[in-house]
């Protein structure tokens, strides 16, 4: 079954009553939090480790291990929930925030107990005004019941949760940029190490976790890490939310099993391709992740398979030259943020890439030259190809610029622009070449011949 | 000293957030929320507003200016009474966002992908992803002086964008068309 039978994070979607704390409790809510506040913090952390929960924001890093980096003797530890969902194609966290805000709060209580947190923050993207109101109302209800504040649930634990709103900057979803923003500055990423778990918000140990990641914590506390792990694969526990957009019959947010393949997502979960047209390409995890061809869709859409399955081609810089991810590792694709973009046979891939690059250029924070300048060059070259003004050598130029950005910036935004560029060129090269006007291409051939002659 | 004054709502927000952050960090922390709210109160953040925020929070104006110019939701340029923001990113583009944007620009006589109608009332901008990709094309509307219009306008087509533009021309945000 592609759709998860046990819904861990989406059970209350579409139920307008669930925002109300009484209805939430009636359906089993706050049982995990009541249990957590009386548990030994180390035991909760142990359960999360055993659950094989991996970060749902993009990187897929094991949550328990991330928590383990926090120094045991730290006097102040912060928890920050990353609700800055902005990666094009991704709209799952917005659903949790809007439909089930108490699930997030409960998860935060559990995580805060495990990490000995006194002050936790939700960094929410500024555009989400509707969601901000819903989550703030839920927080107010929780405070009124004594589930937040001093001595919560009558235990010895104090916890305050505060929403801090962003104001329109994709980069603030990067965890160190988020911390810079939450401290009241420009959203500038910081070099790692030091990692936030050691030196984060206000210089104190800080755990930054995605909304969906934290929303899973209640289940893990209530039912144990093992039960959670069993839903998933060997190295990745639980279920996952996918947000699907583009040319399918039923776009939307779905909780699926880790074993679900891309083809199942399209055919079974989303009711097939719209109008019966053929699929041309699928981006599996937000637009920064390499695109998949139709014959690469029988791979499970989960963290390990998308990275390693040999049915997915390796991304190249130029034909025959594999892209080096660092240390000789090659790049296929990644599960990212679960934002699935489905494009049918009518899609102009040169325009799709141009629009994606336009985004990264717009959102570059400007700190690192390769990204600040490079994304501008990428979008300029991609635009002239897409709109019929391509010049001889533009396809090679695009690839060289992308390769020059990747791995040379403080944060991953540079890679996020480079990877889709190289993937689109690897997989739809003929379409890009064909878009360059004939006259220009003829010159390319002649020029190339001249260059190679003695 | 400036003649401008921050609104009661902003002072209330300052009071509310103050105890939630370390005493020696909170002034800087408040810079972003205060600037955002000031942007709505005054319609835009110009040098005078930057000085006002800097004085209130005892921060260097250069820091406040740096923050103000970094975030797109803090208006630093001239915008109309209404600011209609249409996403054209990949999910919305696949659903025809450029047709919707084009229709809007045509109706309001705006040439570029960011511009204001001749009467200065309605600004239209192409914006980046609004995280509602499954329901595109998507737009949001900001209104001067109104801090919270919680509406996204989803699944736009020519008919729906026409109705939205009609309402804005009448001087109101079309609440009935939101989600």
XYZ file of C-alpha atoms in Angstrom, chain B:
179
model
C 14.186 62.834 16.704
C 11.443 61.894 14.318
C 7.794 62.887 14.394
C 6.660 59.331 13.596
C 5.421 57.018 16.316
C 5.162 53.258 16.390
C 1.622 51.947 16.698
C 0.156 50.497 19.893
C 0.097 47.073 18.203
C 3.848 47.252 17.712
C 4.428 48.332 21.328
C 2.204 45.448 22.407
C 4.220 42.994 20.283
C 7.439 44.322 21.809
C 6.059 43.811 25.313
C 4.855 40.313 24.430
C 8.134 39.099 22.905
C 10.504 40.864 25.327
C 10.384 38.297 28.173
C 10.767 35.367 25.783
C 14.368 36.215 24.852
C 17.610 36.858 26.797
C 17.666 40.413 28.124
C 20.956 41.297 26.412
C 19.817 39.990 22.998
C 16.186 40.986 22.789
C 16.590 44.436 21.194
C 18.236 42.963 18.144
C 15.774 40.052 18.079
C 12.901 42.530 17.890
C 14.364 44.321 14.883
C 12.730 42.026 12.318
C 9.191 41.848 13.780
C 9.121 45.587 14.494
C 10.338 46.446 11.007
C 7.769 44.146 9.441
C 4.939 45.671 11.433
C 6.243 49.184 10.777
C 6.280 48.394 7.076
C 2.572 47.687 7.336
C 1.823 50.662 9.567
C 3.534 53.208 7.334
C 3.100 51.411 4.002
C 6.853 51.252 3.493
C 10.101 51.475 5.390
C 12.024 54.584 4.403
C 14.965 56.301 6.122
C 12.684 57.988 8.641
C 11.121 54.670 9.676
C 14.576 53.088 9.885
C 15.677 55.855 12.275
C 12.485 55.430 14.310
C 13.016 51.682 14.726
C 16.723 52.165 15.469
C 15.935 54.706 18.199
C 13.181 52.610 19.759
C 15.332 49.476 19.927
C 18.632 51.277 20.570
C 20.244 49.678 17.528
C 22.595 51.175 14.932
C 20.564 52.457 11.940
C 22.955 50.552 9.680
C 21.858 47.272 11.223
C 18.189 48.164 10.902
C 18.712 49.195 7.271
C 20.524 45.940 6.545
C 17.625 43.912 7.897
C 14.991 46.068 6.187
C 16.538 45.589 2.771
C 17.103 41.837 3.173
C 13.509 40.665 3.538
C 11.014 40.927 0.699
C 7.967 41.367 2.932
C 9.408 44.577 4.319
C 8.498 47.146 1.689
C 11.255 49.639 1.004
C 9.981 50.944 -2.333
C 6.773 52.709 -3.302
C 3.757 50.407 -3.426
C 0.061 51.015 -3.934
C -2.806 50.662 -1.478
C -3.027 47.010 -2.526
C -0.093 44.791 -3.378
C -1.139 41.771 -5.426
C 1.607 39.181 -5.411
C 1.413 36.363 -7.926
C 3.631 33.297 -7.648
C 5.094 32.143 -10.956
C 7.421 29.495 -9.583
C 7.492 25.998 -11.037
C 4.282 24.538 -9.532
C 2.270 27.637 -10.408
C 4.012 28.027 -13.791
C 2.941 24.507 -14.784
C -0.640 25.554 -14.025
C -0.502 28.730 -16.116
C 0.712 31.413 -13.693
C 2.280 33.508 -16.456
C -1.105 33.739 -18.196
C -2.634 34.930 -14.933
C 0.159 37.462 -14.375
C -0.104 38.613 -17.983
C -3.856 39.105 -17.670
C -3.361 41.146 -14.529
C -0.705 43.358 -16.065
C -2.858 43.946 -19.130
C -5.924 44.914 -17.115
C -3.974 47.337 -14.975
C -1.743 48.683 -17.748
C 1.448 47.507 -16.072
C 4.360 46.599 -18.322
C 6.971 44.881 -16.184
C 6.591 41.988 -13.740
C 6.640 44.488 -10.896
C 4.746 47.699 -11.290
C 1.921 49.922 -10.135
C -1.257 50.998 -11.908
C -1.366 54.547 -13.279
C -3.587 55.751 -10.415
C -1.002 54.442 -7.941
C -3.510 52.210 -6.170
C -2.597 48.664 -7.159
C 0.888 47.185 -7.305
C 1.399 43.838 -9.009
C 4.492 41.713 -8.386
C 5.720 38.373 -9.550
C 6.826 36.593 -6.358
C 8.596 33.393 -5.422
C 7.063 30.199 -4.030
C 4.250 30.683 -1.505
C 4.241 27.005 -0.424
C 0.866 26.095 -1.898
C 2.193 24.469 -5.070
C -0.582 21.885 -5.379
C -3.228 24.564 -5.669
C -1.646 26.948 -8.134
C -1.545 29.466 -9.545
C -1.475 31.179 -6.155
C -1.510 34.836 -5.158
C -1.634 36.854 -1.965
C -2.699 40.417 -1.346
C -1.252 42.883 1.130
C -3.160 46.033 2.000
C -1.499 49.158 3.373
C -2.060 49.590 7.093
C -3.728 46.169 7.485
C -1.328 43.825 9.218
C -3.126 40.589 8.646
C -4.937 39.605 5.547
C -4.734 35.867 6.005
C -5.803 34.988 2.526
C -4.165 33.039 -0.207
C -5.993 33.013 -3.516
C -5.590 29.592 -5.061
C -6.342 27.849 -8.361
C -6.407 31.119 -10.235
C -7.529 31.326 -13.820
C -8.521 34.257 -16.011
C -12.004 34.391 -14.528
C -10.853 34.365 -10.930
C -8.055 36.867 -11.463
C -10.524 39.136 -13.248
C -12.838 38.993 -10.243
C -9.912 39.793 -7.934
C -8.803 42.748 -10.050
C -12.422 43.975 -10.213
C -12.662 43.934 -6.429
C -9.330 45.713 -5.980
C -10.432 48.388 -8.461
C -13.503 48.855 -6.279
C -11.147 49.365 -3.363
C -11.645 46.114 -1.460
C -9.910 42.782 -0.919
C -12.151 40.035 -2.321
C -12.468 37.943 0.826
C -15.019 35.615 -0.759
C -12.456 34.387 -3.278
C -9.827 33.331 -0.763
C -9.321 29.929 0.786
